[in-house]
CSV table of C-alpha atoms in Angstrom, one decimal:
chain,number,residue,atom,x,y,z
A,1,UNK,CA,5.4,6.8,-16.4
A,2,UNK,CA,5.5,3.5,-14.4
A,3,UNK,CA,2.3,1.3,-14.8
A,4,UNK,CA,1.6,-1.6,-13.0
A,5,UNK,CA,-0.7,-4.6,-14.3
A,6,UNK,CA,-2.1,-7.5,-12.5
A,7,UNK,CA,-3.5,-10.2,-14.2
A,8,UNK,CA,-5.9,-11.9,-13.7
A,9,UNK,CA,-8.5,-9.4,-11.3
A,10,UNK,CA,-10.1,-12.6,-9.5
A,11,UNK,CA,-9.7,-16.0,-9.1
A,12,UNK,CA,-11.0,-18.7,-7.3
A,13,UNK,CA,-9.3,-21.8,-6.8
A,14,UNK,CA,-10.0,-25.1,-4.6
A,15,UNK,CA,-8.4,-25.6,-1.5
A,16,UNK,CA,-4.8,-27.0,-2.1
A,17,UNK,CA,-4.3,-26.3,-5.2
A,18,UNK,CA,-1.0,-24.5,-6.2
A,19,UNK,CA,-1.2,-21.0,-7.5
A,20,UNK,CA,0.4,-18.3,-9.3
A,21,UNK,CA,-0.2,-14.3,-9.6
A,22,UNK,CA,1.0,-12.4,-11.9
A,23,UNK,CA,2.5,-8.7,-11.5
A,24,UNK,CA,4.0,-6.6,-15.0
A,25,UNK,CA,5.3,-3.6,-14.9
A,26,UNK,CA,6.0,-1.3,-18.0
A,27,UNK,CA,9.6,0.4,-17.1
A,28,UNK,CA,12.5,-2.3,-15.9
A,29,UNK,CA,14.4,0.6,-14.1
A,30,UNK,CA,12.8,-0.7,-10.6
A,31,UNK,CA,14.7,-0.6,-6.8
A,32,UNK,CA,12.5,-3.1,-5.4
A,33,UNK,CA,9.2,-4.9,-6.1
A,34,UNK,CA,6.6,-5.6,-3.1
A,35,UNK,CA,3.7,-8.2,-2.4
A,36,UNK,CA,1.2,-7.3,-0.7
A,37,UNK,CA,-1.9,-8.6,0.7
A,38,UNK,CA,-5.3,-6.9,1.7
A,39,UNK,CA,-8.1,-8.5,3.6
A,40,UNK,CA,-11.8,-6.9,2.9
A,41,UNK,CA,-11.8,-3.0,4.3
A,42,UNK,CA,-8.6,-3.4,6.2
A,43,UNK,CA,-4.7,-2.0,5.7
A,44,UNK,CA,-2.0,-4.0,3.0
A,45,UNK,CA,0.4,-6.5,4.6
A,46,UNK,CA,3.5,-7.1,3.5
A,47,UNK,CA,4.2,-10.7,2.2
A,48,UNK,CA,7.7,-10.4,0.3
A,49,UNK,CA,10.0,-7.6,-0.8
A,50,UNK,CA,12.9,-8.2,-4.0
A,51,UNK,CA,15.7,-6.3,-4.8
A,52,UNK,CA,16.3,-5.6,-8.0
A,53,UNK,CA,19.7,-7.5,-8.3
A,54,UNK,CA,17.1,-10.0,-6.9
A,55,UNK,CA,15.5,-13.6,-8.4
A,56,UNK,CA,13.2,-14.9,-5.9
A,57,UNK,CA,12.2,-14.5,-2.2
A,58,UNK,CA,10.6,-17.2,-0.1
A,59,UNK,CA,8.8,-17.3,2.7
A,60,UNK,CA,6.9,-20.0,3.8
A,61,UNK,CA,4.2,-21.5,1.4
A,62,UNK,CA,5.2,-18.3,-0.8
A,63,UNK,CA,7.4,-17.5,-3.4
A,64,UNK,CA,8.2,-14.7,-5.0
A,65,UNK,CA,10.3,-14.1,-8.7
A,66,UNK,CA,11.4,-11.2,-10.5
A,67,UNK,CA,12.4,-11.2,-14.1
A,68,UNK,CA,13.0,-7.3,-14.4
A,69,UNK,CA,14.3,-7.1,-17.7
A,70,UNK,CA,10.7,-8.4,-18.6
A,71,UNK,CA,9.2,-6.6,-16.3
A,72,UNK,CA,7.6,-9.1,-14.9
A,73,UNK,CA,6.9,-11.1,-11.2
A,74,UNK,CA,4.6,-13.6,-10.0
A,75,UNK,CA,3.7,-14.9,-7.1
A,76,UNK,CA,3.2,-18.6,-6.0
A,77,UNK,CA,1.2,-20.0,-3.4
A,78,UNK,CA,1.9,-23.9,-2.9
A,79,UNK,CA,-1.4,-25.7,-0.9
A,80,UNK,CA,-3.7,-23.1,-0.9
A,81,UNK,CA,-6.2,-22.4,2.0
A,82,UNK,CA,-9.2,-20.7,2.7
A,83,UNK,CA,-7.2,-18.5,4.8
A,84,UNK,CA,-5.0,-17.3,2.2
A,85,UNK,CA,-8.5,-15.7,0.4
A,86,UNK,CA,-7.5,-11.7,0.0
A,87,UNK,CA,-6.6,-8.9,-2.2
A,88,UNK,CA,-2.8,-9.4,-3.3
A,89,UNK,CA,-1.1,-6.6,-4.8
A,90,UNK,CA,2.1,-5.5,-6.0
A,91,UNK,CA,4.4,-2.4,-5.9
A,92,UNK,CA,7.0,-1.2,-8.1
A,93,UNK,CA,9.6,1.3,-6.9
A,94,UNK,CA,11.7,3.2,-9.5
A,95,UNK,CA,14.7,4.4,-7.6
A,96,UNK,CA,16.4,4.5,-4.3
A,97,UNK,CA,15.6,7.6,-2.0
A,98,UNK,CA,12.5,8.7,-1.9
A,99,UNK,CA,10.2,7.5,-5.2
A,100,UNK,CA,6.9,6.4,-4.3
A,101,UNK,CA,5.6,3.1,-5.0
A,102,UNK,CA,3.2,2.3,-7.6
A,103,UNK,CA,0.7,-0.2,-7.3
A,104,UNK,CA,-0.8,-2.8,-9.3
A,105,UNK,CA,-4.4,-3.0,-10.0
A,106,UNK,CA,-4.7,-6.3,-7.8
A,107,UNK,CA,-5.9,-9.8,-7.8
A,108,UNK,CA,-8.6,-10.9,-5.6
A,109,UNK,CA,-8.4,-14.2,-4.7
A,110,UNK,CA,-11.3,-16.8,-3.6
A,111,UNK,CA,-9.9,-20.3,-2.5
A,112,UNK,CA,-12.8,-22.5,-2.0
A,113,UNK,CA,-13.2,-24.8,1.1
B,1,UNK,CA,9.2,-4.5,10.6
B,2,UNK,CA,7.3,-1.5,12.0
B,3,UNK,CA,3.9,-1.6,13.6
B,4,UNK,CA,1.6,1.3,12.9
B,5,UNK,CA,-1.6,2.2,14.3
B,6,UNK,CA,-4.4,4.3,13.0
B,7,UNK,CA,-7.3,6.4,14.8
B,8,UNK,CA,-10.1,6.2,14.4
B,9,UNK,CA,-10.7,2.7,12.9
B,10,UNK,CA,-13.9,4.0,10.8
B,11,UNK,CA,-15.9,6.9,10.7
B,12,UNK,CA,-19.2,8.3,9.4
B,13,UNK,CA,-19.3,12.1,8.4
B,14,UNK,CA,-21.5,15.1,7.3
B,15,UNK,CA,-20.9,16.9,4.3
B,16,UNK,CA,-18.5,19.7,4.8
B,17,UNK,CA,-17.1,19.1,8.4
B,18,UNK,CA,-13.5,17.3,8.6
B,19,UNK,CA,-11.5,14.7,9.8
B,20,UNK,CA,-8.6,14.1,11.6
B,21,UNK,CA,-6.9,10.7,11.5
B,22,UNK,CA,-3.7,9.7,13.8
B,23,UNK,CA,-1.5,7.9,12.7
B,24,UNK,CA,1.2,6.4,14.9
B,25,UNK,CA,4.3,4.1,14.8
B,26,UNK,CA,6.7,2.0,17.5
B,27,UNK,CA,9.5,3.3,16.2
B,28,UNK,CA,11.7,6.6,14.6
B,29,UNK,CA,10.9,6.9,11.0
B,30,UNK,CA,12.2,9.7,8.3
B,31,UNK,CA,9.3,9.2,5.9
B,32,UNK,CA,5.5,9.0,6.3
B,33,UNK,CA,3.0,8.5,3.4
B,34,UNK,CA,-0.6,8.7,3.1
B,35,UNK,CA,-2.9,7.3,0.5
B,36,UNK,CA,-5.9,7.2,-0.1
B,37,UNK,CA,-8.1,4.3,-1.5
B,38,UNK,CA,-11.4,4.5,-2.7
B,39,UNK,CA,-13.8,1.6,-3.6
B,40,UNK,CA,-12.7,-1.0,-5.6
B,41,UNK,CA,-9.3,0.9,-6.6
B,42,UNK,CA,-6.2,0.4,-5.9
B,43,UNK,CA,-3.9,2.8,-3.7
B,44,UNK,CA,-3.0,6.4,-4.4
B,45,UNK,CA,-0.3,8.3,-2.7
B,46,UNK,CA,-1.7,11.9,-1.3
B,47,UNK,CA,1.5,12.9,0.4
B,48,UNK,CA,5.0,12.0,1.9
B,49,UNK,CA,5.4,13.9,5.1
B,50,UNK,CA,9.1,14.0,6.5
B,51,UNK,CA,9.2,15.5,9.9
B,52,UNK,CA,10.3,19.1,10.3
B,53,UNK,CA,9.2,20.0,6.6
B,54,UNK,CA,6.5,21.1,4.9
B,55,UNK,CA,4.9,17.8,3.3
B,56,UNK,CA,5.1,16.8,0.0
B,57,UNK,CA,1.8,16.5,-2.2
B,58,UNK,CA,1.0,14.4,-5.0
B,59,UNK,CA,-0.8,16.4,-8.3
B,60,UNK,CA,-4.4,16.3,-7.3
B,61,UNK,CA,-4.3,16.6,-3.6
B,62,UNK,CA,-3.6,20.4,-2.1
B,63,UNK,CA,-2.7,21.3,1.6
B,64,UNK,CA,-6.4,23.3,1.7
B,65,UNK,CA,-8.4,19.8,1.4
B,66,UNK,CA,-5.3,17.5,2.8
B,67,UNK,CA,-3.7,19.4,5.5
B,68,UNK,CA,-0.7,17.5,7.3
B,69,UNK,CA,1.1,16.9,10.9
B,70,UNK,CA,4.5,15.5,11.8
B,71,UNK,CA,5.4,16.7,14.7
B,72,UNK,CA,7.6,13.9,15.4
B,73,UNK,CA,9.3,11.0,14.1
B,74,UNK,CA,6.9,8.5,15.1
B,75,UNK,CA,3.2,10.6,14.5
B,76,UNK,CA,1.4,12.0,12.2
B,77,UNK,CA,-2.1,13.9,11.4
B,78,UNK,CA,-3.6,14.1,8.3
B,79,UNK,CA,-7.3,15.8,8.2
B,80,UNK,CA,-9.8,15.6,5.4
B,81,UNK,CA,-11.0,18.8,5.5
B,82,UNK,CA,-15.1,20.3,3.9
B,83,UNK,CA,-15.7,16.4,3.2
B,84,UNK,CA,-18.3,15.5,0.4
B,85,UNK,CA,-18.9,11.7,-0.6
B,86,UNK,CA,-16.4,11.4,-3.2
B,87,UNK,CA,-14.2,11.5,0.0
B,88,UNK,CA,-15.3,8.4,1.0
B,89,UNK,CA,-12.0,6.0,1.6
B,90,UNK,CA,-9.9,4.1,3.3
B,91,UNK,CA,-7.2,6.3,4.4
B,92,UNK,CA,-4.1,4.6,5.3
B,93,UNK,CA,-0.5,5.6,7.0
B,94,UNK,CA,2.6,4.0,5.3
B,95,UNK,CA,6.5,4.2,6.5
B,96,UNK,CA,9.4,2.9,4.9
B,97,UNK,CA,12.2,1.4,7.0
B,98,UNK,CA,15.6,3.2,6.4
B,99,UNK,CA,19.0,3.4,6.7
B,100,UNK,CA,20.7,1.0,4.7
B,101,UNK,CA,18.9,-2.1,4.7
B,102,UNK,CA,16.2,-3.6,2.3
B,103,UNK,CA,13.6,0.0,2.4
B,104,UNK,CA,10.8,-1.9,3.0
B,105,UNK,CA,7.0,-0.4,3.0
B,106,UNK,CA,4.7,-1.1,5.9
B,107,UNK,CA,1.1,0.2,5.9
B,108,UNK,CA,-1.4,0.8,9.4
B,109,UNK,CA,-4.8,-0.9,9.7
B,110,UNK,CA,-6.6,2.2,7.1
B,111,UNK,CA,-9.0,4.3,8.5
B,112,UNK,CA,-12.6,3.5,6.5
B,113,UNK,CA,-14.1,6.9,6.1
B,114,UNK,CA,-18.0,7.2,4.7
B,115,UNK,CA,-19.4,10.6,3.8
B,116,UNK,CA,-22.7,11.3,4.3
């Protein structure tokens, strides 16, 4: 059974600073990994979606990596602001067709003005 | 991308009367999801609905509490049916964008649901 870690739960940063999330997932046999963020009470955007014959995905000040045969990914935010202050969470899914996606535990994230 | 939309926004219930929330999307989709979220967790699937098919549900969620719509390929129902608190959520709508490309997930805005 696929579990998905996120660590750590919350962190607060100062505006500007660079940043990095952290997503690990117990089975490597993934089709895709999947950012996501969540503002307070409201639905998930999505941020970045990898392959997994994938590296890295960009866009904008984020970046994305995938190292599946550690099952692992992080997440990097270059020049933080207090805009970018949300739930981010990531979702593993196993095969192509018509697995589900299963979600990290999240990382709430505080940038401070 | 697809852009979904979700009725009603929020809602506060009595015990034991239900809930229907819409879900709808701009454009043709095979697969729907729901999940479910409830405070301070993160998201669990109730059910993939596929549009001329019975839905599919996830162990723990039943057709009798969780009954499902798809009458088309861009709508779907779900209802919450003989609510009690622990039902409190957000409920959200998710599609996946198909044919060949990168199967993306999108989610709707979540409908906030408080039982009373």
């Amino acid at each position: 059974k696929q579990e998905v870690t996120q660590i750590p739960a919350a962190l607060s940063v100062p505006e500007g600073e660079n940043l990095v999330l952290n997503c690990s997932f117990t089975d490597s046999a993934i089709y895709n990994l999947q950012w996501f963020r969540q503002d307070p009470g409201k639905g998930l955007t999505s941020l970045l979606l990898i392959q997994s014959s994938q590296r890295e995905q960009t866009s904008g000040r984020l970046n994305a990596s995938l190292d599946k045969s550690s099952g692992r990914s992080t997440l990097y935010i270059a020049a933080s602001q207090p805009g970018d202050s949300a739930t981010y969470l990531c979702a593993v899914r196993r095969v192509f067709g018509n697995e589900k996606l299963t979600f990290g535990t999240g990382t709430r994230l505080t940038i401070i003005p | 991308s697809a852009v979904i939309s979700q009725k009603p926004s929020r809602d506060i219930c009595q015990r034991g009367t239900s809930l229907t929330i819409q879900c709808q999307v701009d454009s043709q989709v095979t697969m729907m999801f729901w999940y479910r979220q409830q405070p301070g967790q993160s998201l669990t699937l109730i059910a993939t609905a596929n549009q001329g098919s019975e839905a599919t549900y996830e162990s723990g969620f039943v057709i009798d509490k969780f009954p499902i719509s798809r009458p088309n390929l861009t709508f779907s129902t779900l209802t919450v049916s003989n609510m009690s608190p622990e039902d409190s959520s957000i409920y959200l709508c998710s599609v996946r964008s198909g044919g060949a490309g990168d199967n993306e997930q999108f989610f709707g805005p979540g409908t906030r649901l408080t039982v009373l």
